[in-house]
N, C-alpha and C. Protein backbone atom coordinates (compact mmCIF):
# COMPACT_ATOMS: atom_id res chain seq x y z
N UNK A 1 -1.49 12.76 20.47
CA UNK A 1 -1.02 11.41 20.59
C UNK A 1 0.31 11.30 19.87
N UNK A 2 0.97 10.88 20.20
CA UNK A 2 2.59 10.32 20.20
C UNK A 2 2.92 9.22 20.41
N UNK A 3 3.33 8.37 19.10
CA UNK A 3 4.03 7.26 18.84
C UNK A 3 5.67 7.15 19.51
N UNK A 4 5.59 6.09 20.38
CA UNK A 4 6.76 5.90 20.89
C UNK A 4 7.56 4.67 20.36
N UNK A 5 7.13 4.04 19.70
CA UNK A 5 7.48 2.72 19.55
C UNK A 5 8.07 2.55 18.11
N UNK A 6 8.37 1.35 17.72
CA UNK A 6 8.53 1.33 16.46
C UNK A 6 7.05 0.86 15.69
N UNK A 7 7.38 1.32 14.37
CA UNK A 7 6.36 1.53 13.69
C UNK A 7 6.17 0.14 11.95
N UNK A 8 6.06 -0.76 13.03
CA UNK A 8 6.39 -1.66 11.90
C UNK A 8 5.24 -2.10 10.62
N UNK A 9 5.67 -2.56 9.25
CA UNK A 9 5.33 -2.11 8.11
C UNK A 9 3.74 -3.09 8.53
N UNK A 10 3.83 -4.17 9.19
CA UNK A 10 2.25 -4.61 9.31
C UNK A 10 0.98 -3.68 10.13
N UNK A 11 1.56 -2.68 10.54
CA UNK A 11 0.71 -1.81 10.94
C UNK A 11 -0.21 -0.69 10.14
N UNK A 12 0.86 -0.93 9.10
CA UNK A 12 0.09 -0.08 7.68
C UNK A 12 -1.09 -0.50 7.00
N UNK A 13 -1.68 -1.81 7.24
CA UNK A 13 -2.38 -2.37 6.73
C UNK A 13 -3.45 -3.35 7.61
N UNK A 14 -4.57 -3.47 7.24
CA UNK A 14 -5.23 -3.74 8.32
C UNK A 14 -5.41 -5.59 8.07
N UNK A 15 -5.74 -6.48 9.36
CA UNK A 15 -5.67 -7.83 9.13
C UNK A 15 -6.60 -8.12 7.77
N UNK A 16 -6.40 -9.23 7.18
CA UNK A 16 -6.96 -9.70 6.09
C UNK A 16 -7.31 -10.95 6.47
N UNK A 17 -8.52 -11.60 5.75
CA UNK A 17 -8.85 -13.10 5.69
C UNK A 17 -8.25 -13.31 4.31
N UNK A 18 -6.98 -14.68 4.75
CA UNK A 18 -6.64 -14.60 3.34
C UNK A 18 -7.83 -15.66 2.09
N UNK A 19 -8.01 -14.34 1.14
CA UNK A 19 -8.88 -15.74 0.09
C UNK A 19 -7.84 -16.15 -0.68
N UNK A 20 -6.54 -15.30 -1.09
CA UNK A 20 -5.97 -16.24 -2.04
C UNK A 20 -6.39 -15.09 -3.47
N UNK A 21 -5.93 -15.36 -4.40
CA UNK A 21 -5.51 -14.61 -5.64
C UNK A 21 -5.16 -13.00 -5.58
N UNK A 22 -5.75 -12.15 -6.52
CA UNK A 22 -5.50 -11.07 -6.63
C UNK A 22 -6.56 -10.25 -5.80
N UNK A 23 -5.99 -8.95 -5.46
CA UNK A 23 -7.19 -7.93 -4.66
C UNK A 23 -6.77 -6.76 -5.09
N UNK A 24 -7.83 -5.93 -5.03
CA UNK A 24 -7.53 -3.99 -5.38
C UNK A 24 -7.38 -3.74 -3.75
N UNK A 25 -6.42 -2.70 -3.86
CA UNK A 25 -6.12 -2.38 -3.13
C UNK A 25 -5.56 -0.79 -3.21
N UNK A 26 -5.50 -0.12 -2.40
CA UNK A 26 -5.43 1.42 -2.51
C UNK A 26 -3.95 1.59 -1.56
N UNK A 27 -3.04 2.14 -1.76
CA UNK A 27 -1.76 2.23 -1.38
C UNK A 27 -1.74 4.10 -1.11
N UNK A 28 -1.73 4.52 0.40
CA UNK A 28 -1.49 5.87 0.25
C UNK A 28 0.22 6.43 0.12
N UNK A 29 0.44 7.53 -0.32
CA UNK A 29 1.89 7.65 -0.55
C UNK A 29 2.57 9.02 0.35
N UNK A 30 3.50 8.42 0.95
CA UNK A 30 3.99 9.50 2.01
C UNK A 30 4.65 10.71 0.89
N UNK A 31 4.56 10.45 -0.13
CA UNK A 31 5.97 11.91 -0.80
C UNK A 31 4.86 11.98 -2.24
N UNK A 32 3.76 11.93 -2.68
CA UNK A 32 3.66 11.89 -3.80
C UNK A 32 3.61 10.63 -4.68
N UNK A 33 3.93 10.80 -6.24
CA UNK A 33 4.01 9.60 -7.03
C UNK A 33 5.29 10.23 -7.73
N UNK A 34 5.87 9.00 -8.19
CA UNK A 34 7.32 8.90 -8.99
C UNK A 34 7.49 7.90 -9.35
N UNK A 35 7.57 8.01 -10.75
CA UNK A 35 8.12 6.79 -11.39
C UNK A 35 8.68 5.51 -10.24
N UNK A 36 9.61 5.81 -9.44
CA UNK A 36 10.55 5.08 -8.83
C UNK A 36 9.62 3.79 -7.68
N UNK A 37 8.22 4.69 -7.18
CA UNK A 37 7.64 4.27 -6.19
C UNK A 37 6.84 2.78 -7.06
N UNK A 38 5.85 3.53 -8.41
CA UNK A 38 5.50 2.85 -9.57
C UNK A 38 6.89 1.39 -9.86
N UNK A 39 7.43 1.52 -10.08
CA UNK A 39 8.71 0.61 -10.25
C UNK A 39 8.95 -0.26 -8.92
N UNK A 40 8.78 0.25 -7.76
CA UNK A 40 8.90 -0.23 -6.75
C UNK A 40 7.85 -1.84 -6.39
N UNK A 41 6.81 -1.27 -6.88
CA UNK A 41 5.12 -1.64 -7.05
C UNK A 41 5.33 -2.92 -7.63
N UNK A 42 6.13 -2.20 -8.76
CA UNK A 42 5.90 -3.45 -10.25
C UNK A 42 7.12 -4.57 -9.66
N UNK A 43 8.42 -4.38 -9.55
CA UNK A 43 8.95 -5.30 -8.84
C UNK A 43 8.92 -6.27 -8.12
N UNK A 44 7.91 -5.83 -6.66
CA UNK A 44 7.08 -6.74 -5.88
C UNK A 44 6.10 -7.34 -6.81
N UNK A 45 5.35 -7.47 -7.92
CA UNK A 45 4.58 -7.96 -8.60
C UNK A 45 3.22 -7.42 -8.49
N UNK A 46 2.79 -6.31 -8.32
CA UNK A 46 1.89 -5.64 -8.24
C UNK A 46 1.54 -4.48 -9.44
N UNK A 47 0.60 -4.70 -10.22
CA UNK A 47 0.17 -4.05 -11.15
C UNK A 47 -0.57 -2.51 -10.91
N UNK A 48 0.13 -1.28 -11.41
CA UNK A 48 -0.24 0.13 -10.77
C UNK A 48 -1.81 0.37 -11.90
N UNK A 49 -2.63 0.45 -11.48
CA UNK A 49 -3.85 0.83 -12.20
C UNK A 49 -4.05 2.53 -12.40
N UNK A 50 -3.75 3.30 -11.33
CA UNK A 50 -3.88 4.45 -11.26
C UNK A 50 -3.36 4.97 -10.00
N UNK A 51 -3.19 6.66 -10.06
CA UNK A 51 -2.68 7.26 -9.25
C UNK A 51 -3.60 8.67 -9.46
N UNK A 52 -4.11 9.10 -8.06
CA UNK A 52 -5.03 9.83 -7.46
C UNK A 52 -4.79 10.89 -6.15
N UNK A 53 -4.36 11.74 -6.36
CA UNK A 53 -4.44 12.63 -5.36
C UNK A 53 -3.44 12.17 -4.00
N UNK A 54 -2.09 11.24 -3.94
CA UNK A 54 -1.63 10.50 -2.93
C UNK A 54 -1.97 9.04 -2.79
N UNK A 55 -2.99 8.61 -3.59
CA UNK A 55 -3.35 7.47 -3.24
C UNK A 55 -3.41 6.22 -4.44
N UNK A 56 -1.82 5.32 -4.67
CA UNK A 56 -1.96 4.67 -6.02
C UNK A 56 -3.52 3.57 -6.00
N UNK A 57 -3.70 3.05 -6.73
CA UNK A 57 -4.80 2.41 -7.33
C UNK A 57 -4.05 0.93 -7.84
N UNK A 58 -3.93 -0.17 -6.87
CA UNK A 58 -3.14 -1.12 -7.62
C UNK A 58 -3.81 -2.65 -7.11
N UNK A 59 -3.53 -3.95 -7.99
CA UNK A 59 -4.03 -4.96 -8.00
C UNK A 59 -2.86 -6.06 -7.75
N UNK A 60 -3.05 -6.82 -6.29
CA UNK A 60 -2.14 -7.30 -6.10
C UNK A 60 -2.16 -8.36 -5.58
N UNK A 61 -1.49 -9.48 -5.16
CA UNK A 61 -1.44 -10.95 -4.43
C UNK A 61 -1.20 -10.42 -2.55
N UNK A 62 -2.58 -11.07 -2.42
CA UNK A 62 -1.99 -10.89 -0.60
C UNK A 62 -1.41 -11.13 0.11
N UNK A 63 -0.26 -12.17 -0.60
CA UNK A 63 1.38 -12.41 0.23
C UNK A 63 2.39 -10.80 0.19
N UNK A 64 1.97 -10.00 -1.06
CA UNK A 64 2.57 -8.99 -1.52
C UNK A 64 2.60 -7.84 -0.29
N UNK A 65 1.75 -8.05 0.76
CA UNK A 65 1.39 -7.22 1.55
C UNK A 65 2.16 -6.78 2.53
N UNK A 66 3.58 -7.53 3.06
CA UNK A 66 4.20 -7.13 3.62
C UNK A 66 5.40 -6.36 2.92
N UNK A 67 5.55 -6.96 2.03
CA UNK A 67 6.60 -6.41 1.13
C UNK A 67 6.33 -5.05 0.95
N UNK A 68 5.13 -4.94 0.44
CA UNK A 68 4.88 -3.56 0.28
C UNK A 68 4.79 -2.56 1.22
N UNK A 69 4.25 -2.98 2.33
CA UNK A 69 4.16 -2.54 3.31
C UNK A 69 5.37 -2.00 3.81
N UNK A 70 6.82 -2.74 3.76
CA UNK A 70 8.00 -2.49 3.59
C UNK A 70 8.47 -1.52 3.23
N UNK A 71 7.83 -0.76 1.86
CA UNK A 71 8.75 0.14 1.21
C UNK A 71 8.12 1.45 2.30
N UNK A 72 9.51 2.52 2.08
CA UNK A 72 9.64 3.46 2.92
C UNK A 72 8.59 4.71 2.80
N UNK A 73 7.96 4.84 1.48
CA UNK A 73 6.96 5.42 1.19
C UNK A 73 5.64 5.24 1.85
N UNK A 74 5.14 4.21 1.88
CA UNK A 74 4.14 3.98 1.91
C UNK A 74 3.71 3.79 3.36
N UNK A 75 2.72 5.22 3.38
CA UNK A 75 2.07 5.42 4.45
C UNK A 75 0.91 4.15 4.96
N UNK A 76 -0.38 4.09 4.06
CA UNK A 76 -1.10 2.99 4.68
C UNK A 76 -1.53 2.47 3.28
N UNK A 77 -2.47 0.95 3.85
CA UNK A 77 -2.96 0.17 2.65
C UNK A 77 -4.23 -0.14 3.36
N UNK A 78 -5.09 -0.12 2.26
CA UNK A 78 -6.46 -0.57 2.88
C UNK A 78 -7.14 -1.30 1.51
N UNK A 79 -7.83 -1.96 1.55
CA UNK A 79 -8.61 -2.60 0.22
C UNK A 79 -9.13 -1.31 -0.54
N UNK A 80 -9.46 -1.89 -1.69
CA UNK A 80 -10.25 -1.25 -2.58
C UNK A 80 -12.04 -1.48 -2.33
N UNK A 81 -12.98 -0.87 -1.99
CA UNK A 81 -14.06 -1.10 -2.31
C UNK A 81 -14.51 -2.11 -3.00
N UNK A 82 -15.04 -2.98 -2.75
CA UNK A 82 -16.11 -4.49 -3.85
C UNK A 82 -16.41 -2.72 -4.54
N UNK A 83 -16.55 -3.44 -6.24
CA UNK A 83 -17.35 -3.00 -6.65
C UNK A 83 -16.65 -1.33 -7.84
N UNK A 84 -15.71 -1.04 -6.57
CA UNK A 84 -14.37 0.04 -7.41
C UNK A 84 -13.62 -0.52 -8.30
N UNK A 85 -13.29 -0.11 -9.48
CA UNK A 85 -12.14 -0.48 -10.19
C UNK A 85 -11.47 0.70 -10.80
């Protein structure tokens, strides 16, 4: 399968019901972790909890989602598990 199209940043992430405040959320990373990506995170207003094997660990506002979705790194976003922290 072969993507022909453009590949825009809401596709990284799957629809949400918005509730409103903060959510965990798992951010996979196309290159690794680097300070810079971490910084990237914190800018948009998203707090980095951890970093795992490609996949940061962060707590964030669900307006934040496109933004992030935005940066050039970041392969996909999916929630965090109820119940993971």
């Amino acid at each position: 399968f072969r993507w022909i199209g453009l590949h825009l940043p809401g596709y990284k992430y799957p629809p949400v019901v918005p509730i409103g405040g903060v959510r965990g959320m798992r951010v996979w990373s196309l290159n690794g972790d680097d300070g810079g990506f971490r910084e990237d995170l914190r800018v948009l207003g998203a707090s980095v909890d951890a970093y795992d094997g490609g996949v940061y660990e962060i707590e964030a506002p669900l307006d934040l989602l496109p933004g992030i979705a935005g940066l050039w790194w970041v392969e996909m976003i999916r929630p965090r598990p109820a119940g993971d922290s």
